[in-house]
Coordinates of C-alpha atoms and ligand atoms in Angstrom, one line a residue:
X28 CA 152.4 70.1 117.4
X29 CA 153.2 71.7 114.1
X30 CA 154.9 75.1 113.7
X31 CA 158.0 76.5 111.9
X32 CA 161.6 77.1 112.6
X33 CA 160.9 80.6 113.9
X34 CA 158.6 79.1 116.6
X35 CA 161.4 76.7 117.6
X36 CA 163.8 79.6 118.1
X37 CA 161.3 81.8 119.9
X38 CA 160.3 79.0 122.3
X39 CA 163.9 78.2 123.2
X40 CA 164.7 81.9 123.7
X41 CA 161.6 82.3 125.9
X42 CA 162.7 79.3 128.0
X43 CA 166.1 81.1 128.3
X44 CA 164.3 84.1 129.8
X45 CA 165.0 86.4 126.9
X46 CA 162.5 89.3 127.2
X47 CA 163.5 91.6 124.4
X48 CA 165.0 91.2 120.9
X49 CA 166.6 94.0 118.9
X50 CA 166.4 94.2 115.1
X51 CA 164.8 95.5 111.9
X52 CA 161.9 93.4 110.6
X53 CA 162.1 91.5 107.4
X54 CA 160.0 88.9 105.6
X55 CA 162.8 86.4 105.6
X56 CA 162.2 85.9 109.3
X57 CA 158.5 86.6 109.6
X58 CA 158.0 83.2 111.2
X59 CA 160.4 84.2 113.9
X60 CA 158.9 87.7 114.4
X61 CA 155.4 86.3 114.8
X62 CA 156.6 83.6 117.2
X63 CA 158.5 86.2 119.3
X64 CA 155.4 88.3 119.6
X65 CA 153.4 85.2 120.4
X66 CA 155.8 84.5 123.3
X67 CA 155.5 88.1 124.6
X68 CA 159.0 89.0 123.5
X69 CA 158.9 92.4 121.9
X70 CA 161.1 93.2 119.0
X71 CA 162.7 96.7 119.5
X72 CA 163.4 98.3 116.1
X73 CA 166.2 100.8 115.4
X74 CA 166.9 102.3 112.0
X75 CA 170.3 100.6 111.4
X76 CA 171.3 97.0 112.2
X77 CA 174.5 98.0 113.9
X78 CA 172.5 99.9 116.4
X79 CA 170.5 96.8 117.1
X80 CA 173.7 94.9 118.0
X81 CA 174.9 97.8 120.3
X82 CA 171.4 97.9 121.9
X83 CA 171.7 94.2 122.7
X84 CA 175.3 94.6 124.0
X85 CA 174.4 97.4 126.3
X86 CA 171.2 95.6 127.5
X87 CA 173.3 92.5 128.3
X88 CA 176.1 94.3 130.1
X89 CA 173.7 96.3 132.2
X90 CA 171.2 93.6 133.1
X91 CA 173.3 90.5 133.1
X92 CA 170.8 88.9 130.8
X93 CA 171.5 87.5 127.3
X94 CA 171.3 90.2 124.6
X95 CA 169.6 89.0 121.4
X96 CA 169.7 90.8 118.0
X97 CA 168.5 89.8 114.6
X98 CA 169.5 90.9 111.1
X99 CA 168.2 89.9 107.7
X100 CA 170.2 88.3 104.9
X101 CA 172.6 90.2 102.7
X102 CA 172.4 93.9 103.4
X103 CA 171.0 93.6 106.9
X104 CA 173.8 91.3 108.0
X105 CA 176.4 93.5 106.2
X106 CA 175.1 96.5 108.2
X107 CA 175.3 94.5 111.4
X108 CA 179.0 93.6 111.0
X109 CA 180.6 96.6 112.7
X110 CA 178.3 96.2 115.7
X111 CA 179.2 92.5 115.9
X112 CA 182.9 93.2 115.7
X113 CA 182.7 95.8 118.5
X114 CA 180.4 93.9 120.9
X115 CA 182.6 90.8 120.6
X116 CA 185.7 92.9 121.3
X117 CA 184.0 94.5 124.3
X118 CA 183.0 91.1 125.6
X119 CA 179.3 91.6 125.9
X120 CA 177.1 88.5 125.8
X121 CA 175.1 88.8 122.6
X122 CA 173.4 86.1 120.5
X123 CA 172.9 87.3 116.9
X124 CA 170.4 85.4 114.7
X125 CA 170.5 86.2 111.0
X126 CA 168.4 85.0 108.2
X127 CA 169.9 83.7 104.9
X128 CA 168.4 83.0 101.6
X129 CA 166.2 79.9 101.1
X130 CA 168.3 76.7 100.8
X131 CA 166.9 75.9 97.4
X132 CA 168.4 79.2 96.1
X133 CA 171.8 79.1 97.8
X134 CA 172.6 75.3 97.3
X135 CA 174.2 74.6 95.0
X136 CA 176.1 77.8 94.8
X137 CA 175.3 79.0 91.3
X138 CA 176.8 82.5 91.7
X139 CA 174.6 85.6 91.1
X140 CA 172.4 85.0 94.2
X141 CA 170.6 88.1 95.3
X142 CA 171.3 89.5 98.8
X143 CA 173.7 86.7 99.5
X144 CA 177.2 86.4 100.8
X145 CA 178.9 83.7 103.0
X146 CA 177.7 85.2 106.2
X147 CA 179.2 82.5 108.5
X148 CA 182.6 82.9 106.8
X149 CA 182.5 86.7 107.3
X150 CA 181.2 86.5 110.9
X151 CA 183.3 83.6 112.2
X152 CA 186.5 85.6 112.9
X153 CA 184.6 88.4 114.6
X154 CA 182.6 86.2 117.0
X155 CA 183.2 83.4 119.6
X156 CA 181.3 80.9 117.4
X157 CA 179.2 81.0 114.3
X158 CA 177.2 78.3 112.4
X159 CA 174.6 77.9 109.8
X160 CA 171.4 76.0 110.0
X161 CA 170.3 74.8 106.6
X162 CA 168.0 72.0 107.8
X163 CA 165.2 72.4 110.4
X164 CA 166.1 69.0 112.0
X165 CA 169.3 70.6 113.3
X166 CA 167.8 73.9 114.5
X167 CA 167.3 72.9 118.2
X168 CA 170.7 71.2 118.4
X169 CA 172.6 74.2 116.9
X170 CA 170.7 76.8 118.8
X171 CA 171.4 75.0 122.0
X172 CA 175.1 74.7 121.0
X173 CA 175.0 78.5 120.4
X174 CA 173.6 79.1 123.8
X175 CA 176.3 76.9 125.4
X176 CA 178.9 79.1 123.6
X177 CA 177.2 82.2 124.9
X178 CA 177.9 81.1 128.5
X179 CA 181.3 79.5 127.8
X180 CA 184.4 81.5 128.8
X181 CA 184.7 85.2 128.2
X182 CA 181.4 86.7 127.0
X183 CA 181.2 88.0 123.5
X184 CA 179.1 87.5 120.4
X185 CA 177.7 84.2 119.2
X186 CA 176.1 83.8 115.8
X187 CA 173.5 81.5 114.2
X188 CA 172.6 81.9 110.6
X189 CA 169.2 80.4 109.7
X190 CA 167.9 79.9 106.2
X191 CA 164.6 81.6 105.4
X192 CA 163.2 78.2 104.4
X193 CA 164.0 76.9 107.9
X194 CA 162.6 79.9 109.8
X195 CA 159.4 80.1 107.8
X196 CA 159.0 76.4 106.7
X197 CA 156.5 74.1 108.4
X198 CA 157.9 71.5 110.8
X199 CA 157.0 69.5 113.9
X200 CA 157.8 71.3 117.1
X201 CA 160.1 69.6 119.6
X202 CA 159.4 69.6 123.3
X203 CA 160.6 72.8 125.1
X204 CA 163.1 71.9 127.9
X205 CA 164.4 74.3 130.5
X206 CA 168.0 75.6 130.0
X207 CA 169.2 73.7 133.0
X208 CA 168.6 70.5 131.1
X209 CA 170.8 71.5 128.1
X210 CA 173.6 73.7 129.4
X211 CA 175.5 74.7 132.5
X212 CA 173.5 77.4 134.4
X213 CA 175.4 77.7 137.7
X214 CA 178.5 79.8 137.8
X215 CA 181.8 77.9 137.8
X216 CA 183.1 77.6 141.4
X217 CA 186.9 77.8 141.7
X218 CA 188.8 75.0 143.4
X219 CA 188.5 75.6 147.2
X220 CA 192.2 74.7 147.8
X221 CA 193.2 77.5 145.4
X222 CA 190.9 79.9 147.1
X223 CA 192.6 79.1 150.4
X224 CA 196.0 79.6 148.8
X225 CA 194.8 83.0 147.5
X226 CA 193.6 84.0 150.9
X227 CA 197.0 83.1 152.4
X228 CA 198.9 85.1 149.8
X229 CA 196.6 88.1 150.3
X230 CA 196.6 88.1 154.1
X231 CA 200.4 87.7 154.3
X232 CA 201.1 90.4 151.7
X233 CA 202.5 93.7 152.8
X234 CA 200.4 95.6 150.2
X235 CA 197.8 93.5 148.3
X236 CA 196.2 95.2 145.4
X237 CA 193.1 94.2 143.4
X238 CA 193.0 94.9 139.7
X239 CA 189.4 94.5 138.5
X240 CA 188.5 94.0 134.8
X241 CA 185.2 93.8 132.9
X242 CA 184.8 90.2 134.3
X243 CA 183.8 91.7 137.6
X244 CA 180.9 93.6 136.0
X245 CA 179.8 90.5 134.1
X246 CA 179.8 88.5 137.2
X247 CA 177.9 91.3 139.0
X248 CA 180.4 91.0 141.8
X249 CA 180.4 94.6 142.8
X250 CA 179.4 94.1 146.4
X251 CA 181.6 91.1 146.9
X252 CA 184.6 93.0 145.6
X253 CA 183.9 95.9 148.0
X254 CA 183.7 93.5 151.0
X255 CA 187.0 91.8 150.1
X256 CA 188.8 95.2 149.4
X257 CA 187.6 96.6 152.7
X258 CA 188.5 93.6 154.7
X259 CA 192.0 93.6 153.3
X260 CA 192.2 97.3 153.1
X261 CA 193.5 96.8 149.6
X262 CA 193.5 99.4 146.9
X263 CA 191.3 98.5 143.9
X264 CA 192.4 99.6 140.4
X265 CA 190.0 99.1 137.5
X266 CA 190.8 98.5 133.8
X267 CA 189.0 100.7 131.3
X268 CA 186.5 97.9 130.8
X269 CA 186.3 97.3 134.5
X270 CA 185.4 100.9 135.2
X271 CA 182.4 100.8 137.6
X272 CA 183.3 97.4 139.0
X273 CA 183.2 99.1 142.4
X274 CA 181.8 102.5 143.5
X275 CA 184.4 105.2 142.9
X276 CA 183.1 107.0 146.0
X277 CA 185.2 104.5 148.0
X278 CA 188.6 105.8 149.0
X279 CA 190.0 102.4 148.0
X280 CA 189.1 102.7 144.4
X281 CA 191.6 104.2 141.8
X282 CA 189.5 105.2 138.8
X283 CA 191.4 104.4 135.6
X284 CA 191.6 108.1 134.8
X285 CA 194.0 108.4 137.7
X286 CA 196.6 107.1 135.3
X287 CA 199.9 107.8 137.0
X288 CA 198.5 107.1 140.6
X289 CA 197.2 103.8 139.3
X290 CA 200.7 102.9 138.1
X291 CA 202.0 104.0 141.4
X292 CA 199.7 101.5 143.1
X293 CA 200.7 98.8 140.6
X294 CA 204.4 99.5 141.4
X295 CA 203.9 99.4 145.2
X296 CA 201.9 96.1 145.3
X297 CA 203.8 92.9 146.4
X298 CA 200.7 90.8 145.6
X299 CA 198.2 91.6 142.9
X300 CA 194.8 89.9 142.6
X301 CA 193.7 90.2 138.9
X302 CA 190.0 89.6 138.5
X303 CA 188.4 89.1 135.0
X304 CA 191.0 91.1 133.1
X305 CA 193.4 90.1 130.3
X306 CA 195.9 92.9 131.3
X307 CA 196.0 94.1 127.8
X308 CA 197.3 97.2 126.0
X309 CA 195.4 99.7 128.1
X310 CA 196.7 98.0 131.3
X311 CA 200.2 98.6 130.0
X312 CA 200.4 94.8 129.4
X313 CA 201.2 94.4 133.1
X314 CA 204.8 95.4 132.5
X315 CA 207.3 97.7 134.2
X316 CA 207.6 100.7 134.5
X317 CA 203.9 100.8 135.0
X318 CA 203.8 97.6 137.1
X319 CA 206.5 96.2 139.5
X320 CA 209.1 93.9 138.2
X321 CA 207.5 90.4 138.0
X322 CA 210.3 89.0 140.2
X323 CA 209.1 91.3 143.1
X324 CA 205.4 90.9 142.6
X325 CA 203.2 87.8 143.1
X326 CA 200.2 87.5 140.9
X327 CA 196.9 85.7 141.5
X328 CA 194.8 85.6 138.4
X329 CA 191.2 84.7 138.5
X330 CA 189.2 84.4 135.2
X331 CA 186.3 82.5 133.8
X332 CA 188.3 82.0 130.7
X333 CA 191.5 80.0 131.3
X334 CA 193.0 81.1 128.0
X335 CA 193.2 84.6 129.5
X336 CA 195.2 83.6 132.5
X337 CA 198.9 84.4 132.6
X338 CA 198.8 85.5 129.0
X339 CA 200.5 88.8 129.5
X340 CA 201.6 88.9 133.1
X341 CA 203.2 85.8 134.6
X342 CA 201.1 84.2 137.4
X343 CA 201.9 82.6 140.7
X344 CA 198.4 81.3 141.3
X345 CA 196.0 80.6 138.4
X346 CA 192.4 80.2 139.3
X347 CA 189.7 79.3 136.8
X348 CA 186.2 80.3 137.9
X349 CA 183.6 82.9 138.3
X350 CA 185.0 86.0 140.0
X351 CA 181.8 86.5 141.9
X352 CA 181.9 83.1 143.5
X353 CA 185.6 83.5 144.1
X354 CA 185.1 86.8 145.9
X355 CA 182.2 85.5 148.0
X356 CA 184.4 82.6 149.1
X357 CA 187.4 84.9 149.9
X358 CA 185.0 87.3 151.7
X359 CA 183.7 84.4 153.9
X360 CA 187.2 83.3 154.8
X361 CA 188.3 86.8 155.7
X362 CA 185.2 87.4 157.9
X363 CA 186.3 85.2 160.7
X364 CA 190.0 85.7 160.5
X365 CA 192.0 88.4 162.2
X366 CA 193.0 90.3 159.1
X367 CA 193.1 93.8 160.5
X368 CA 195.3 95.5 158.0
X369 CA 198.7 96.3 159.6
X370 CA 199.5 99.9 160.4
X371 CA 202.3 99.9 157.8
X372 CA 199.7 99.0 155.1
X373 CA 197.3 101.7 156.3
X374 CA 200.0 104.4 156.1
X375 CA 201.2 103.2 152.7
X376 CA 197.6 103.3 151.4
X377 CA 197.1 106.7 152.9
X378 CA 200.1 107.9 151.0
X379 CA 198.8 106.5 147.8
X380 CA 195.4 108.1 148.3
X381 CA 197.0 111.4 148.9
X382 CA 199.0 111.1 145.7
X383 CA 195.8 110.3 143.8
X384 CA 194.0 113.4 145.3
X385 CA 196.8 115.6 144.3
X386 CA 196.7 114.2 140.7
X387 CA 192.9 114.8 140.5
X388 CA 193.1 118.4 141.5
X389 CA 195.4 119.0 138.5
X390 CA 192.5 118.6 136.1
X391 CA 190.0 120.6 138.1
X392 CA 191.4 124.0 137.0
X393 CA 189.4 123.7 133.8
X394 CA 186.2 123.9 135.8
X395 CA 187.1 127.5 136.9
X396 CA 187.2 128.5 133.2
X397 CA 183.7 130.1 132.5
X398 CA 184.5 131.4 129.0
X399 CA 182.0 131.1 126.2
X400 CA 181.9 128.7 124.2
X401 CA 182.6 126.5 127.1
X402 CA 185.5 124.2 127.9
X403 CA 184.3 120.6 127.6
X404 CA 185.0 119.7 131.2
X405 CA 181.8 121.4 132.2
X406 CA 179.7 118.9 130.3
X407 CA 180.4 115.8 132.3
X408 CA 180.9 117.7 135.6
X409 CA 177.5 119.4 135.3
X410 CA 175.8 116.2 134.2
X411 CA 177.2 114.5 137.3
X412 CA 175.5 117.1 139.4
X413 CA 172.2 117.2 137.5
X414 CA 171.5 113.5 136.8
X415 CA 170.5 110.8 139.4
X416 CA 173.3 108.9 141.1
X417 CA 172.1 105.7 139.3
X418 CA 171.7 107.4 135.9
X419 CA 173.5 105.4 133.2
X420 CA 176.2 107.5 131.5
X421 CA 177.6 106.7 128.0
X422 CA 180.8 108.2 126.8
X423 CA 181.5 108.3 123.0
X424 CA 183.7 110.3 120.6
X425 CA 187.4 111.0 120.5
X426 CA 188.5 113.7 122.9
X427 CA 184.9 114.0 124.0
X428 CA 185.1 110.5 125.5
X429 CA 188.3 111.4 127.2
X430 CA 186.9 114.5 128.8
X431 CA 183.7 112.6 129.8
X432 CA 185.8 109.9 131.4
X433 CA 188.0 112.3 133.3
X434 CA 185.2 114.4 134.8
X435 CA 182.9 111.6 135.7
X436 CA 182.7 109.6 138.9
X437 CA 181.0 106.2 138.8
X438 CA 179.0 106.4 142.0
X439 CA 176.8 103.3 141.5
X440 CA 178.5 100.3 140.0
X441 CA 177.9 99.3 136.4
X442 CA 176.3 102.6 135.4
X443 CA 178.9 103.7 132.8
X444 CA 179.2 102.4 129.2
X445 CA 181.7 103.1 126.5
X446 CA 183.7 101.0 124.0
X447 CA 187.0 100.9 125.9
X448 CA 188.4 98.1 123.7
X449 CA 187.4 99.5 120.4
X450 CA 186.9 103.3 120.7
X451 CA 184.0 102.9 118.2
X452 CA 182.7 106.3 117.2
X453 CA 178.9 106.3 117.2
X454 CA 178.4 103.1 119.2
X455 CA 177.2 105.2 122.1
X456 CA 173.9 106.0 120.3
X457 CA 172.8 102.4 120.3
X458 CA 174.2 101.8 123.7
X459 CA 172.2 104.6 125.1
X460 CA 169.0 103.2 123.5
X461 CA 169.8 99.7 124.8
X462 CA 170.4 101.2 128.3
X463 CA 167.0 102.9 128.2
X464 CA 165.4 99.6 127.1
X465 CA 167.2 97.8 129.9
X466 CA 166.0 100.3 132.6
X467 CA 163.1 102.4 131.3
X468 CA 162.7 104.1 134.7
X469 CA 166.3 105.2 135.1
X470 CA 167.9 108.3 133.6
X471 CA 170.2 107.7 130.6
X472 CA 172.5 110.3 129.1
X473 CA 175.2 110.1 126.5
X474 CA 178.0 112.6 126.1
X475 CA 179.1 112.2 122.5
X476 CA 181.4 114.0 119.9
X477 CA 179.8 115.8 117.0
X478 CA 181.7 113.4 114.6
X479 CA 180.5 110.3 116.5
X480 CA 176.9 111.4 116.8
X481 CA 176.8 112.2 113.1
X482 CA 177.3 108.5 112.4
X483 CA 173.9 107.6 113.8
X484 CA 171.7 110.6 114.3
X485 CA 168.7 108.8 112.7
X486 CA 168.3 106.9 115.9
X487 CA 166.8 110.0 117.6
X488 CA 163.6 109.0 115.9
X489 CA 164.0 105.5 117.3
X490 CA 164.2 106.9 120.8
X491 CA 161.2 109.1 120.2
X492 CA 159.1 106.2 118.7
X493 CA 160.1 103.8 121.5
X494 CA 159.7 106.3 124.3
X495 CA 163.4 106.2 125.3
X496 CA 164.0 109.4 127.3
X497 CA 167.7 109.5 126.6
X498 CA 169.5 112.9 126.9
X499 CA 172.2 113.2 124.3
X500 CA 174.8 116.0 124.9
X501 CA 176.6 116.5 121.6
X502 CA 180.0 118.2 122.1
X503 CA 180.3 120.4 119.1
X504 CA 183.9 121.4 118.2
X505 CA 183.2 121.1 114.5
X506 CA 186.2 118.9 114.0
X507 CA 187.5 115.3 114.4
X508 CA 189.1 116.8 117.5
X509 CA 191.3 113.9 118.6
X510 CA 192.6 113.4 115.1
X511 CA 193.2 117.1 114.6
X512 CA 195.2 117.2 117.9
X513 CA 197.3 114.2 116.9
X514 CA 198.0 115.6 113.4
X515 CA 198.9 119.0 114.8
X516 CA 201.3 117.6 117.4
X517 CA 203.0 115.4 114.8
X518 CA 203.4 118.3 112.4
X519 CA 204.6 121.0 114.7
X520 CA 205.1 119.9 118.4
X521 CA 206.9 123.0 119.6
X522 CA 204.5 125.4 117.9
X523 CA 201.6 123.5 119.4
X524 CA 203.0 123.8 122.9
X525 CA 203.5 127.5 122.4
X526 CA 200.4 128.5 120.5
X527 CA 198.0 125.6 121.4
X528 CA 196.8 125.3 117.8
X529 CA 198.1 125.6 114.2
X530 CA 196.9 127.9 111.5
X531 CA 193.7 126.9 109.5
X532 CA 194.5 124.3 106.8
X533 CA 197.6 123.0 108.6
X534 CA 196.0 119.6 109.2
X535 CA 194.5 117.1 106.7
X536 CA 190.7 117.0 106.5
X537 CA 190.2 117.2 110.2
X538 CA 187.6 120.0 110.2
X539 CA 183.9 119.4 110.0
X540 CA 181.0 121.6 109.1
X541 CA 178.2 122.1 111.5
X542 CA 175.1 120.0 112.0
X543 CA 172.6 121.8 114.1
X544 CA 171.8 118.8 116.2
X545 CA 169.1 120.6 118.2
X546 CA 167.3 121.3 115.0
X547 CA 167.8 117.8 113.8
X548 CA 166.3 116.5 117.1
X549 CA 163.2 118.7 116.7
X550 CA 162.7 117.5 113.2
X551 CA 162.4 114.0 114.6
X552 CA 160.0 114.9 117.4
X553 CA 162.6 115.1 120.1
X554 CA 163.4 118.0 122.4
X555 CA 166.3 120.2 121.2
X556 CA 168.5 122.7 123.1
X557 CA 171.6 124.6 122.1
X558 CA 174.1 125.9 124.7
X559 CA 177.5 127.6 124.6
X560 CA 177.6 129.2 128.0
X561 CA 178.5 126.8 130.9
X562 CA 176.1 128.8 133.1
X563 CA 173.2 127.8 130.9
X564 CA 173.8 124.1 130.7
X565 CA 172.0 123.3 133.9
X566 CA 168.8 124.9 132.6
X567 CA 169.1 123.0 129.3
X568 CA 169.4 119.7 131.2
X569 CA 166.5 120.6 133.4
X570 CA 164.2 121.4 130.5
X571 CA 165.4 118.3 128.7
X572 CA 164.5 116.1 131.6
X573 CA 161.1 117.9 132.1
X574 CA 160.3 117.3 128.4
X575 CA 159.8 113.7 129.2
X576 CA 161.2 112.6 125.9
X577 CA 164.4 112.0 124.1
X578 CA 166.4 115.2 124.1
X579 CA 169.5 116.5 122.2
X580 CA 171.6 119.3 123.7
X581 CA 174.0 120.7 121.1
X582 CA 176.8 122.0 123.2
X583 CA 179.3 124.4 121.6
X584 CA 182.7 124.0 123.0
X585 CA 186.0 125.9 122.5
X586 CA 187.6 123.9 119.7
X587 CA 191.2 124.7 120.7
X588 CA 190.7 123.9 124.4
X589 CA 188.8 120.8 123.4
X590 CA 191.9 119.4 121.7
X591 CA 193.9 119.6 125.0
X592 CA 192.0 116.9 126.7
X593 CA 193.5 115.5 130.0
X594 CA 195.9 112.6 130.0
X595 CA 197.0 112.9 126.3
X596 CA 200.6 112.1 127.0
X597 CA 199.7 109.0 128.9
X598 CA 197.5 107.7 126.1
X599 CA 200.3 108.1 123.6
X600 CA 202.7 106.2 125.8
X601 CA 200.1 103.5 126.5
X602 CA 199.9 102.6 122.8
X603 CA 203.6 102.2 122.4
X604 CA 204.7 98.7 121.4
X605 CA 205.2 96.6 124.5
X606 CA 208.5 94.8 123.9
X607 CA 209.7 92.2 126.3
Ligands
LIG702 C1 184.1 104.4 113.7 C2 185.4 105.1 113.9 N1 186.0 105.7 112.9 C3 187.2 106.3 113.0 C4 187.8 106.4 114.2 C5 189.1 107.1 114.4 N2 188.9 108.3 115.3 C6 189.3 108.3 116.6 S1 188.9 109.8 117.3 C7 188.2 110.4 115.9 C8 187.6 111.8 115.9 C9 186.4 111.9 116.7 O1 185.6 113.1 116.5 P1 184.4 113.4 117.4 O2 183.5 112.3 117.5 O3 183.9 114.7 116.9 O4 185.1 113.6 118.8 P2 186.2 114.7 119.3 O5 187.5 114.1 119.2 O6 186.0 115.9 118.3 O7 185.8 115.0 120.7 C10 188.4 109.5 114.8 C11 188.0 109.8 113.4 C12 187.2 105.7 115.3 N3 187.7 105.7 116.5 N4 186.0 105.1 115.1
LIG703 MG1 184.4 116.7 117.3

């Protein structure tokens, strides 16, 4: 049968079960667009290519499916670069297909080619793998190699650059084969002898502790983790990326925002089970004083990617494999055995829980402050109360994201998104839209800084056009709040402690003017609200949900109180150079 390169791509993606593609249309890949539509794969179109990449990343992380995004040669690809960088750093499984100019124009390289740059050279260092397809004969082979890379090791972004002449040019179509014939589709099972050894270490430990990273979310191992944690009566700490690996309503979970109590747990453990985490900078590199001395703490490290194991924290037992399969196997072995946690462990865990509770109440004072404009804590706290338990929450911005993290509890696993590795302002807009595309029937809301939202407000129209009923709560302090805080403390620490803020003009370019985001929303056909009084926020959320469409609530917050987000001192320390 005859077709074109676009049809080859669409057929292989359809066989992979891809059911949505994100990107902005372009003539260079018309053959692909037509073939996707022909395969009942809709193309969801934002107004900026970087949004498409974040939509695909959020879609992948929330559903466990492959996220696919497209971008067109030259400017389209240039616009996609930030999104590619971030989604790769965050470890979300995204395949990006870009078009490039026709082979007859780019080869030989004459210079002066329109809308052209070496896309593979630019993208290679920001992805797991990137290649160019300049001949249709190699398209099936290279696309299948790309798909193998998508499922190899730690998830991230994989890129295939396909010349317009390949996508739109006529060719004979190869037979479509199911993925199981061309790549590994079953999760990698860990060596059973190593699982046995892990069980022995865990059951003979005096205080075993589980540290869950983003790998647990990608393996969708939330329930299996809970079973193992409960059978061992072991505290579970989560990395920033692993937030939501297990429900935070469990007394055994230490949300990452319990920063000092988490370190207390890490210092108390004699055996640590690290699951799908590299123990990076925001895990304090696994080092004292936030973790116990390596000589006194045994480490079991399970990861799908063997290059992550033992990289920062020395290991006693290295296990390569899917953390979901590992946990299922451990759970089974613990089911029959007499593993009733010893009383000493129960009292130690009770002590640690008490310490975590005391730490949490420290922050809750802000919720008693009913001044107008409001203190930011009310925004996440009221959202938690108003939205469904399984609503997807996205946190974006500087201090806004900190406040949102501290006053949110992940009740249902894998319902919170952010960019914990990159802190990418504005990514939350695309993530929210991707979440709404992943689960059209669930509530999605995004708490975002006014600076961050200002990077992609045009996507309100995307949400309206595509029927994404996202509620954006834009925290308006009219400043790059986190930057202003850092500058102020660096300039006059004592004055800041005494007066809480410096005189106008004391910091460099950290103030912003106002964008009336509620007006902007209405201009694009969305529902708009503006609130400054915490007592009025519930009503605004109710009306937003009742509007049945994308809504933007412009929330005026006290700009000085906003600068004093919780945990600031810890964050400063966390980013010190590790040494050792
Ligand atoms: C894309 C991007 N540019 C710059 C930064 C550096 N940065 C970190 S926080 C911050 C200020 C954020 O302002 P806003 O979104 O209004 O949140 P606020 O801190 O005021 O809550 C900046 C500029 C970043 N993280 N991401
Ligand atoms: Mg701000």
